[in-house]
Coordinates of C-alpha atoms and ligand atoms in Angstrom, one line a residue:
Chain A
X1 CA 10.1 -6.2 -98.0
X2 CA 8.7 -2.9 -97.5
X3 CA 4.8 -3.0 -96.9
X4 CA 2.6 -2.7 -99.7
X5 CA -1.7 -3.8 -100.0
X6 CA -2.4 -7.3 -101.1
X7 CA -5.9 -8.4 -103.1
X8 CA -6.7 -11.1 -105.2
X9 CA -9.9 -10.4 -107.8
X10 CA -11.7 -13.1 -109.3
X11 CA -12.2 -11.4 -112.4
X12 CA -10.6 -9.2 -115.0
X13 CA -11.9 -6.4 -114.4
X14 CA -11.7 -6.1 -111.2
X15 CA -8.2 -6.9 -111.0
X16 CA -7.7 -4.3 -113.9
X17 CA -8.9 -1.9 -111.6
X18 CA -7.4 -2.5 -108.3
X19 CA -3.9 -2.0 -110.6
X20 CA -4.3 1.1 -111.6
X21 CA -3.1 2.6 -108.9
X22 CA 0.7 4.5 -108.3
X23 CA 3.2 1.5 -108.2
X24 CA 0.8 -1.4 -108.0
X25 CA 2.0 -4.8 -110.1
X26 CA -0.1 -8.0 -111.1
X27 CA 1.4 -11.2 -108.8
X28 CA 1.3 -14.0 -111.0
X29 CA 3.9 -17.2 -109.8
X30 CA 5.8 -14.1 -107.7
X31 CA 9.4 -16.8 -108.5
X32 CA 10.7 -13.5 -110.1
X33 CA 8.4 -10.4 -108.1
X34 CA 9.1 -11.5 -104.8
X35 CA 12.9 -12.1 -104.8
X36 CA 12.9 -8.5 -106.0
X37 CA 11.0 -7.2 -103.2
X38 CA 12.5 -9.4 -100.7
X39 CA 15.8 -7.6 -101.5
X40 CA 14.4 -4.4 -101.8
X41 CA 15.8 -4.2 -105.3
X42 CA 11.8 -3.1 -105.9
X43 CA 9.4 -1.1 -104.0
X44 CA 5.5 -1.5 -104.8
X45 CA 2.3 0.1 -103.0
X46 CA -0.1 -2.9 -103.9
X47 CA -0.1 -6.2 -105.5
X48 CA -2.8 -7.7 -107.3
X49 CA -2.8 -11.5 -107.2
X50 CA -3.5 -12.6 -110.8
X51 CA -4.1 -16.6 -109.1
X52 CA -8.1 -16.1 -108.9
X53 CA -9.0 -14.7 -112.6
X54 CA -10.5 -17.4 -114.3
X55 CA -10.2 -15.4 -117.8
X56 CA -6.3 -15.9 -117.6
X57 CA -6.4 -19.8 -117.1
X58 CA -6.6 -22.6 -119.4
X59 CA -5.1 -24.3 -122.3
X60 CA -6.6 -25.3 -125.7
X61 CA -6.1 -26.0 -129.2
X62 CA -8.1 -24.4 -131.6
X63 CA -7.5 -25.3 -135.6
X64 CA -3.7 -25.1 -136.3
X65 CA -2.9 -23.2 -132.9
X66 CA -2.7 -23.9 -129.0
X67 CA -3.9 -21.2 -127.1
X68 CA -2.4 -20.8 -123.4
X69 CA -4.0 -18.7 -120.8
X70 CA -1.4 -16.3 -118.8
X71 CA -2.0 -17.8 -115.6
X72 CA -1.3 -21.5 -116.4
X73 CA 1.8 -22.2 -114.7
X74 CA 5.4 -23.9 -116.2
X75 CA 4.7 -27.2 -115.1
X76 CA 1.0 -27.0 -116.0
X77 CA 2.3 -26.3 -119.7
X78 CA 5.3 -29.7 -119.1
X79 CA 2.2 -32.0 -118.1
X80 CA -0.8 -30.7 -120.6
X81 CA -1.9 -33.6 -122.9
X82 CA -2.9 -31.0 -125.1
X83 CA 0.9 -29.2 -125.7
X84 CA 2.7 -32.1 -125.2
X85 CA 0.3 -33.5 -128.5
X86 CA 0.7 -30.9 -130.6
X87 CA 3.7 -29.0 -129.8
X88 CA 6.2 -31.3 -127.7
X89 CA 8.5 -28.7 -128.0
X90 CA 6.9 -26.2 -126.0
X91 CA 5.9 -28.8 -123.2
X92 CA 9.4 -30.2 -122.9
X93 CA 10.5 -26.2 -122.3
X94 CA 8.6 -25.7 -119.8
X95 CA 9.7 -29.2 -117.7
X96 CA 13.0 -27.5 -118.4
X97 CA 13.0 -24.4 -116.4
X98 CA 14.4 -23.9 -113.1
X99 CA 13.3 -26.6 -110.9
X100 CA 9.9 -28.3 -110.1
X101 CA 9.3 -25.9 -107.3
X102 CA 9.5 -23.0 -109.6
X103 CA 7.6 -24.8 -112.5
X104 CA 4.9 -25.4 -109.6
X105 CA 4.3 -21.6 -109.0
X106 CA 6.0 -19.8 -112.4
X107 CA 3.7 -18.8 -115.2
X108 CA 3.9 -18.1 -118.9
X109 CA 2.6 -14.3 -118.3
X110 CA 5.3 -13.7 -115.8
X111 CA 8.2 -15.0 -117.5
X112 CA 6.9 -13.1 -120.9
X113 CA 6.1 -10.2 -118.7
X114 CA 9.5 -9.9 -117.4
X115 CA 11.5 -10.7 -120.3
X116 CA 14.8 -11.9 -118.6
X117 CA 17.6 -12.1 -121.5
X118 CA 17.9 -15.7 -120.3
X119 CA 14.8 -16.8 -119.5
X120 CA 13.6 -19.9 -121.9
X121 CA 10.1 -18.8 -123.0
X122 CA 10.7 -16.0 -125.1
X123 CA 12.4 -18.5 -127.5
X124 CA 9.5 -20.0 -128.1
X125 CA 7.5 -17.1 -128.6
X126 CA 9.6 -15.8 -131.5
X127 CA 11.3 -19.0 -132.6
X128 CA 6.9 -20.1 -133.1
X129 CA 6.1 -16.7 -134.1
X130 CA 3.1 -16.6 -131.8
X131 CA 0.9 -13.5 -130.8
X132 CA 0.0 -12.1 -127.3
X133 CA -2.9 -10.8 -126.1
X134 CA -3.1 -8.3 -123.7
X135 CA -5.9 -6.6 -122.0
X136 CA -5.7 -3.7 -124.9
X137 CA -4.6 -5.8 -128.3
X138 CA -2.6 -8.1 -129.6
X139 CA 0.8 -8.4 -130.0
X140 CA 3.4 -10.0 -132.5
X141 CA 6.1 -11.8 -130.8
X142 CA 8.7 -10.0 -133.3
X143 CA 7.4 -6.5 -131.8
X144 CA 7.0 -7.5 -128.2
X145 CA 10.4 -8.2 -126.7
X146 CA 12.5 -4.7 -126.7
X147 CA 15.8 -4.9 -125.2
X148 CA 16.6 -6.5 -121.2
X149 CA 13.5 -6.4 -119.0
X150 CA 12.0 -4.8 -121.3
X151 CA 9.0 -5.3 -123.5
X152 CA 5.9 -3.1 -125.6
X153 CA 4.2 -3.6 -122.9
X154 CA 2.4 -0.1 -121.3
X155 CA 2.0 0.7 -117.7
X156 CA -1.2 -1.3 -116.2
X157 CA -1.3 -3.3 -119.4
X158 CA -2.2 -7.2 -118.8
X159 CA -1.0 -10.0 -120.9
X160 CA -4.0 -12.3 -121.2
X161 CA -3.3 -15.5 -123.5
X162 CA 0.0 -16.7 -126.1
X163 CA -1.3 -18.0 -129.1
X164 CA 1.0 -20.3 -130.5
X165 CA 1.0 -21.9 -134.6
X166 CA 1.2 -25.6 -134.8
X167 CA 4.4 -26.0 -136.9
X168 CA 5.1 -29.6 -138.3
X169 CA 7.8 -29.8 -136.4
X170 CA 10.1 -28.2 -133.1
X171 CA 12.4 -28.7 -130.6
X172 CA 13.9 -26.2 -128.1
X173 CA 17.6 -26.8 -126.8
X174 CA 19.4 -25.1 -124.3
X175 CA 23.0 -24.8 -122.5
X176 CA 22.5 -24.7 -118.8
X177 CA 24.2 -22.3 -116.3
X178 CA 24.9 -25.0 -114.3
X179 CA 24.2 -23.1 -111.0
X180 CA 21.0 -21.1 -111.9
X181 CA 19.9 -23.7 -114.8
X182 CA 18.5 -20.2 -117.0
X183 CA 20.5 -20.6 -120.7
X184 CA 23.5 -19.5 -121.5
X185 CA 22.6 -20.2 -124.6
X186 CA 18.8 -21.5 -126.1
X187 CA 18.0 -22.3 -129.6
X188 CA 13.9 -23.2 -130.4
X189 CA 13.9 -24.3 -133.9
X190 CA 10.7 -24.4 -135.8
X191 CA 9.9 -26.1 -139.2
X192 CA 6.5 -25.0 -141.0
X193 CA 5.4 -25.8 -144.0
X194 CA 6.4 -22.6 -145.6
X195 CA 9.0 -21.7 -143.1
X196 CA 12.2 -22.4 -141.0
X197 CA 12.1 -20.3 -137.9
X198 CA 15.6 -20.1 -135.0
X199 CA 15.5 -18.4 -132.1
X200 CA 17.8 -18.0 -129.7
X201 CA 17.8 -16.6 -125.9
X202 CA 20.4 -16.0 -123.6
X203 CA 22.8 -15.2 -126.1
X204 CA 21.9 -11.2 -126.3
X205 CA 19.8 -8.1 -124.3
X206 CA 16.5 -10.1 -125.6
X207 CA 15.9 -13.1 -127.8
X208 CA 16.2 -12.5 -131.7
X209 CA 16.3 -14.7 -134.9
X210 CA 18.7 -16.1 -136.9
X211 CA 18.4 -15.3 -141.1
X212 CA 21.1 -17.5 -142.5
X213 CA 20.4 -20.2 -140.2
X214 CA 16.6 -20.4 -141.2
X215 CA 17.5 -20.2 -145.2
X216 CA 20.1 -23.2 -145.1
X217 CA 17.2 -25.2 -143.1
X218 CA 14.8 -24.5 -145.5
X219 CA 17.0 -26.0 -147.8
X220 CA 17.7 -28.6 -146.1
X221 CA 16.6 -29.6 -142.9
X222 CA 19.5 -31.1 -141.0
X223 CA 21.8 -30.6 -137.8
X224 CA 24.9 -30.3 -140.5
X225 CA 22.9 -27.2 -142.4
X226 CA 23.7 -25.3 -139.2
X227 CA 26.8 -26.7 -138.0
X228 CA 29.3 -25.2 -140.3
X229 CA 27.5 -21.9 -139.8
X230 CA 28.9 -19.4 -137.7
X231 CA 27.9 -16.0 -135.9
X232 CA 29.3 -13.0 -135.1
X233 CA 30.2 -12.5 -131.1
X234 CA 29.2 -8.7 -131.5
X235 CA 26.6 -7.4 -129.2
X236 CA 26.3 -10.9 -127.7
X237 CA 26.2 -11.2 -123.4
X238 CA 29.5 -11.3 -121.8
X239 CA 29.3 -12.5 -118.2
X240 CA 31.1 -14.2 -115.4
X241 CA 29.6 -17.5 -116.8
X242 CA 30.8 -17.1 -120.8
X243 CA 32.4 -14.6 -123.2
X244 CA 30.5 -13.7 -125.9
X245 CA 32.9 -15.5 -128.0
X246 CA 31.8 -18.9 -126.1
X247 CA 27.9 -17.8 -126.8
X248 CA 28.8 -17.1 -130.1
X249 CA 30.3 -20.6 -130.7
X250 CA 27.0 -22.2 -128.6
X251 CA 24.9 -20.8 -130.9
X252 CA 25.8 -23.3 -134.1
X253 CA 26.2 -26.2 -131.7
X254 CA 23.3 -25.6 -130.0
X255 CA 21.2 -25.1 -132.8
X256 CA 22.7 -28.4 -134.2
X257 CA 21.5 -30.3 -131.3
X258 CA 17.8 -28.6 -131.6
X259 CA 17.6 -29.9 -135.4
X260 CA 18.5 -33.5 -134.2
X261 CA 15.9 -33.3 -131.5
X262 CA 12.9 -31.9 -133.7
X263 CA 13.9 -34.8 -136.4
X264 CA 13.7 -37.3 -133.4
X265 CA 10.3 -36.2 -132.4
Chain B
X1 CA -3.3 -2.9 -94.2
X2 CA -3.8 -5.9 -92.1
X3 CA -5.3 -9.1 -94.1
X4 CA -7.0 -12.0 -92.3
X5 CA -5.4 -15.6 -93.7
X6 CA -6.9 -18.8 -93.7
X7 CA -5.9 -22.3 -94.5
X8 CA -5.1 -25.4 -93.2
X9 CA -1.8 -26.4 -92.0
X10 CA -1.4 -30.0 -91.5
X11 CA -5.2 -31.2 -91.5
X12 CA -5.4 -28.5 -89.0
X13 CA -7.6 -25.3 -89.7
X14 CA -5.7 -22.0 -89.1
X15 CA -6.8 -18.5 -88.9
X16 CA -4.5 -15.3 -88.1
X17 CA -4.6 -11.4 -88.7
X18 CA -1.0 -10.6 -90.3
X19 CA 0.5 -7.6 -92.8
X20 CA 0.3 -8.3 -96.2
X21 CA 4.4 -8.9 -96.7
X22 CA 4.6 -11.8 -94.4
X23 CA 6.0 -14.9 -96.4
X24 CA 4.7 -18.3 -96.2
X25 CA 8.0 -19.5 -94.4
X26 CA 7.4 -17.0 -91.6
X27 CA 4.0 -17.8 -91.1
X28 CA 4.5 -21.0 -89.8
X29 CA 7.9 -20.5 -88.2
X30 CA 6.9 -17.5 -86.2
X31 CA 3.5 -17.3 -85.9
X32 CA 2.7 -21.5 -85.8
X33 CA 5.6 -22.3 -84.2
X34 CA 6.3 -25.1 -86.9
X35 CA 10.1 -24.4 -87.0
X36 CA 11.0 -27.5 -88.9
X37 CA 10.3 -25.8 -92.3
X38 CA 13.9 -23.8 -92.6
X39 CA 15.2 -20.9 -94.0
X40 CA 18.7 -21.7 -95.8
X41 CA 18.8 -18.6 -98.4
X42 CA 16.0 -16.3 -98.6
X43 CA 16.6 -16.0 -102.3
X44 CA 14.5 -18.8 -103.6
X45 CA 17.6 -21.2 -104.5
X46 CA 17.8 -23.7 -101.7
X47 CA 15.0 -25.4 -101.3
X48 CA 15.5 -26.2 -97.9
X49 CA 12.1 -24.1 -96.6
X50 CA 10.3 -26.7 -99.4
X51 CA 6.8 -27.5 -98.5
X52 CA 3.7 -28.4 -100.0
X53 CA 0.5 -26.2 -101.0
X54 CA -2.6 -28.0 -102.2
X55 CA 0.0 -31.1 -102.9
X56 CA 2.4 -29.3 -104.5
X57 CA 5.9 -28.6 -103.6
X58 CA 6.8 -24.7 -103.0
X59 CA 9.3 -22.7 -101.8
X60 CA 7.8 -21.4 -98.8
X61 CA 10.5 -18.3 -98.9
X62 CA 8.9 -17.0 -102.1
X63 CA 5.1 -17.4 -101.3
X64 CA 3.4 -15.0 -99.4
X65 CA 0.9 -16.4 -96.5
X66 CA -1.5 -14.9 -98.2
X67 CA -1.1 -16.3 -101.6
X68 CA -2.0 -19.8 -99.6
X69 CA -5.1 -18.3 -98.0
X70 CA -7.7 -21.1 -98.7
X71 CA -5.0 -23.9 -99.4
X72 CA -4.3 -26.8 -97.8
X73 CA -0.7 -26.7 -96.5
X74 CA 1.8 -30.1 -95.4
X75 CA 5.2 -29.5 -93.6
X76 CA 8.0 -32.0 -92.6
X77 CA 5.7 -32.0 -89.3
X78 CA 2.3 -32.8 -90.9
X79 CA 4.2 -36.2 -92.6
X80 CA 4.5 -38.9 -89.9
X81 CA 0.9 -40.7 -89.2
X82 CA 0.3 -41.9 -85.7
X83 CA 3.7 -41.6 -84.9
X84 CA 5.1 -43.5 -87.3
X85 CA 8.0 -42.0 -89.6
X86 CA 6.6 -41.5 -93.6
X87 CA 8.5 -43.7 -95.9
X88 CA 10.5 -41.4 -97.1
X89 CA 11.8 -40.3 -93.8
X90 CA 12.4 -43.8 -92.5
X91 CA 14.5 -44.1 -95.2
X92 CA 16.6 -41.2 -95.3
X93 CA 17.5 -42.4 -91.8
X94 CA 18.5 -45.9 -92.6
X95 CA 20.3 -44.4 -95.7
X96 CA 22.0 -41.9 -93.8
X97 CA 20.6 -39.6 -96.0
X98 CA 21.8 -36.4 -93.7
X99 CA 24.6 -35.2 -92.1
X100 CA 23.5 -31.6 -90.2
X101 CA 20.4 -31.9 -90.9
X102 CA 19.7 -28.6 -92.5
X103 CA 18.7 -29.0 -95.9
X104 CA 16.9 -32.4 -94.9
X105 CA 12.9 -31.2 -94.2
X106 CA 13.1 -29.9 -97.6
X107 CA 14.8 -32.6 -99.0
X108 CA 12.4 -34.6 -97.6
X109 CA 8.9 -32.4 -98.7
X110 CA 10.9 -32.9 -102.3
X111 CA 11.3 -36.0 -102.2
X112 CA 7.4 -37.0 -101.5
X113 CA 6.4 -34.4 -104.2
X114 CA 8.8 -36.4 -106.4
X115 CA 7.9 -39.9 -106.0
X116 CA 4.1 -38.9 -106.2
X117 CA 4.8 -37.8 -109.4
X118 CA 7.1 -40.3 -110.7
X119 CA 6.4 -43.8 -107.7
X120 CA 9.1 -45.7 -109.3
X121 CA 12.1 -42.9 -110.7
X122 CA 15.6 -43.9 -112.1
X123 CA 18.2 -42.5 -110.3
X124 CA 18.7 -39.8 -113.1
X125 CA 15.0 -39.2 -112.0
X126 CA 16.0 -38.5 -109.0
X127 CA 19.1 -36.5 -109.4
X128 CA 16.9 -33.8 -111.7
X129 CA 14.2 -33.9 -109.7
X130 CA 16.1 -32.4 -106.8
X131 CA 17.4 -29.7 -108.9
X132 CA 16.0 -26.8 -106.8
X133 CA 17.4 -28.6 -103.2
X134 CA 20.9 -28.1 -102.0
X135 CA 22.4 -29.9 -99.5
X136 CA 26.4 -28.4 -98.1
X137 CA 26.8 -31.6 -96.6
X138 CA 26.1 -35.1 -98.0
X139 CA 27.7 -34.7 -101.6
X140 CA 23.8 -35.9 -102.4
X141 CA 24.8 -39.7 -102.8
X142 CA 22.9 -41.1 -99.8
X143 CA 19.9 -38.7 -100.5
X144 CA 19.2 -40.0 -103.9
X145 CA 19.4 -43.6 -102.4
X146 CA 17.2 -43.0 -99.6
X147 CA 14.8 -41.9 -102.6
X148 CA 15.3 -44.6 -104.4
X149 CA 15.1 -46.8 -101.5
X150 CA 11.8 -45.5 -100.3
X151 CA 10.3 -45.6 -104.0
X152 CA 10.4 -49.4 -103.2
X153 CA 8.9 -49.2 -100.1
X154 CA 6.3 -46.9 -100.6
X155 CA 3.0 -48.6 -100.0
X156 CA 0.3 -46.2 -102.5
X157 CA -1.1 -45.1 -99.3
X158 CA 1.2 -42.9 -97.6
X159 CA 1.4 -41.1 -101.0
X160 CA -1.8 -39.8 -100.1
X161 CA -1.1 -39.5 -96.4
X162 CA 0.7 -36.3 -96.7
X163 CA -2.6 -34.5 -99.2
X164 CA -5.1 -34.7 -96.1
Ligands
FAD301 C1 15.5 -20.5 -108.7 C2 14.8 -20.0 -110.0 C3 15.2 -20.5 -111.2 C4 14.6 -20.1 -112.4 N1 15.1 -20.6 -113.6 C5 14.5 -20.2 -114.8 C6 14.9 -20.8 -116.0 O1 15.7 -21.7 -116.1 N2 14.3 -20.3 -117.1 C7 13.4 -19.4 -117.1 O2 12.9 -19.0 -118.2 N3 13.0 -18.8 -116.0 C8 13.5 -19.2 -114.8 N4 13.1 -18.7 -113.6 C9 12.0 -17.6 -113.6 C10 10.6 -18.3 -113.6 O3 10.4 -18.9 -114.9 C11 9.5 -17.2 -113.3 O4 8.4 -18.0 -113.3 C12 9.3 -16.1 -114.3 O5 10.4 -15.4 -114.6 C13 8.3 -15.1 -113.7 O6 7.0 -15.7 -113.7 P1 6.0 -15.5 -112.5 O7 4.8 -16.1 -112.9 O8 6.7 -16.1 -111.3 O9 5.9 -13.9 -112.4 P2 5.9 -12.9 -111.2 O10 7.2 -13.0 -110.5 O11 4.7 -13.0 -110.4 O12 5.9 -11.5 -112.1 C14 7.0 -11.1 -112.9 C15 6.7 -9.8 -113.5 O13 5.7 -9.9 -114.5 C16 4.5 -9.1 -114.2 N5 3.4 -9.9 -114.6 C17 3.1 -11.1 -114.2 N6 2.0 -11.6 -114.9 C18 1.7 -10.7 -115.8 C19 0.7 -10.6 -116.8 N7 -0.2 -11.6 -117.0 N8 0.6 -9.5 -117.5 C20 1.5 -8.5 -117.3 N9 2.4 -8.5 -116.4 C21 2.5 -9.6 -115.6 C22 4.6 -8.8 -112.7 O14 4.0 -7.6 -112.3 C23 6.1 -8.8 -112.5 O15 6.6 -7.5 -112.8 C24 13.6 -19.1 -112.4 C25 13.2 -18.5 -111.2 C26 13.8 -19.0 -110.0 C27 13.3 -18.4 -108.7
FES302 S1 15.2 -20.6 -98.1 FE1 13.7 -20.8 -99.6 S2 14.8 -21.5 -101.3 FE2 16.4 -21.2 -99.8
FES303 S1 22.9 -32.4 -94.5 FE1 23.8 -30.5 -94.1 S2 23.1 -29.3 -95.7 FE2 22.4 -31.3 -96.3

């Protein structure tokens, strides 16, 4: 690693501050920072440890959403009476990801933060339809994810909570890489009263939704409303693990198996 | 910029001077002298440098020392009490749950996490809950039976043991 300063605020603020400076980054769980700058792949003048800010922790439900601090980390999510109450989904994601050591350190800010094309939170955050706050404003999940690594937000800006809608039902599925256990493909389907929302990661540069698939569960909500539907390989990820024909053909099956699991509960 | 770091590692309190980019791993290898914690990839896959911070398990390659400033840290050293092997470690030796020996002290740091979380897993359990541990060697099969071996005799005390 090449050297670079190292503080850790205990408040907003102040950690706000000591960021604005050339090349300084917020270290939240540091499972994706560190690697970076262990292989030199990134180069940064000063961290900020996020771990002491008290504004970024905590979970809680308020009325017909669950709000999650930035800070609260995967496995804090898995194990939250709260989530695992009122959106299983979400809690069963987040026992999901990498491995417990990771889920002991990781964080939902991070992983949102650094919007990896096959990382398993941004599936919930579209396939909910939730709303992040940052430092400066809030954010719809449909406008915050912009292509790989990237997303709206600015230099310096700080993603502070994920507010998430209760639906009535959900249930996040994903294909394994076998080896780094991110998905190859990962489908979060949501049922709301008014709504049927899919997401899916993995598949392409960022997660997106799926139209058709939502209208045939609306009609009917069932693994075989998805089953015989198909999507088009173009623009999906090809990689050494799957072509983008294989993703293409996860997708419905996939999908499928996410129905099954929201209808079991 | 030089930070001053401060925690305790294995009920013992420790205070050192050190740059900012020195990892967790390093710390105690280098600087304590604790060499059992090892280093197997550097790129945060292994799991064989697992120890715990504040009773959690961690991959000491991908924590800097100074994110552990203040914590309370266990390695494979700080597990036996009064000499006696931990549960666990008794019983990866009388399930031959090692062949080189490389992977094991994080194996081992796993495996406590594990079984304080879940005292009594099913051998699925067990399986996924090493997910972030490899081993070149053993093929896994005696490992998850050591597990599951000491998860029967694991009195509820030496759960703790390893926290203080
Ligand atoms: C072995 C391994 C397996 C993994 N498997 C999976 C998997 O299966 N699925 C999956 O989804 N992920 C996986 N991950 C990634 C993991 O979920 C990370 O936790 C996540 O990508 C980054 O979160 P972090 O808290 O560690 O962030 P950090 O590494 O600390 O930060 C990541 C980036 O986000 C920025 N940042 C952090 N917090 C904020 C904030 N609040 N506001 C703005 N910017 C911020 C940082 O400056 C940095 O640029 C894996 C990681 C490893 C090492
Ligand atoms: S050395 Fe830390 S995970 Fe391999
Ligand atoms: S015993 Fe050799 S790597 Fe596990």
């Amino acid at each position: 690693m090449y050297a670079f300063d190292y503080q850790r605020p205990d408040t907003l603020q102040a950690a706000l501050a000591a960021a604005a400076v050339d090349d300084g980054a917020f270290l939240a769980g540091g499972m994706t920072l560190l690697p970076a700058l262990k292989m030199r792949l990134s180069r940064r003048s000063s961290l900020v440890d996020l771990s002491g800010v008290k504004e970024l922790k905590g979970i809680a439900v308020e009325g017909d959403r669950v709000r999650i601090g930035a800070m609260s980390r995967h496995v804090e999510v898995e194990d939250s009476p709260l989530v695992r109450k009122a959106l299983p989904g979400l809690a069963r994601l987040a026992g999901g990801i990498g491995d417990p050591h990771v889920r002991n350190r990781g964080t939902i800010g991070g992983s949102l933060a650094n919007s990896d094309p096959a990382a398993d939170y941004p599936g919930a955050v579209l396939g909910l339809g939730a709303t992040i706050t940052t430092n400066r404003r809030q954010i719809a999940a449909a406008d915050f994810f912009k292509g790989m690594f990237t997303t709206a937000l600015a230099a310096g800006e700080l993603i502070t909570q994920v507010s998430f809608p209760i639906p009535r039902r959900c249930a996040y599925v994903k294909f394994r890489n076998p080896a780094s256990r991110y998905a190859m493909v990962g489908v979060m389907v949501a049922q709301f009263t008014n709504e049927v929302r899919v997401a899916v990661t993995g598949a392409g540069a960022h997660v997106f939704r799926l139209p058709d698939f939502e209208q045939a569960l609306g009609r009917a909500f069932s693994p075989d409303s998805v089953l015989r539907l198909s999507v088009s390989s173009e623009g999906l990820n090809e990689d050494m693990h799957a072509t983008a024909d294989y993703r293409a053909s996860l997708i419905s099956v996939i999908a499928a198996r996410a129905v099954a699991a929201a209808l079991a509960g | 910029m030089s930070i001053t770091v401060s925690l305790q590692v294995n009920g013992r309190n420790v205070s050192e001077t050190l740059e900012p980019q020195t990892l967790l791993v390093d710390f105690l290898r280098n600087h304590l002298r604790l060499t059992g914690t090892h280093v197997g990839c550097d790129t945060s896959q292994c799991g064989a440098c697992v120890v715990h911070v504040d009773g959690l398990a961690v991959k000491s390659c991908t924590l800097l020392a100074a994110q552990a400033h203040g914590t309370q840290v266990t390695t494979i050293e700080g597990l036996e009490t009064e000499g006696r092997l931990h549960p666990v470690q008794e019983a990866f030796r009388s399930e031959h749950g090692l062949q080189c020996g490389f992977c094991t002290p994080g194996m081992i740091m796993s495996a406590v996490a594990l079984l304080r979380r879940n005292p009594t897993p099913t051998e699925a359990q067990v399986r996924e809950g090493l997910e972030g541990n490899i081993c070149r060697c053993t093929g896994y099969h005696n490992i998850v039976k050591a597990i599951l071996t000491a998860s029967t005799h694991m009195p509820a005390q030496s759960a703790q043991a390893s926290r203080s």
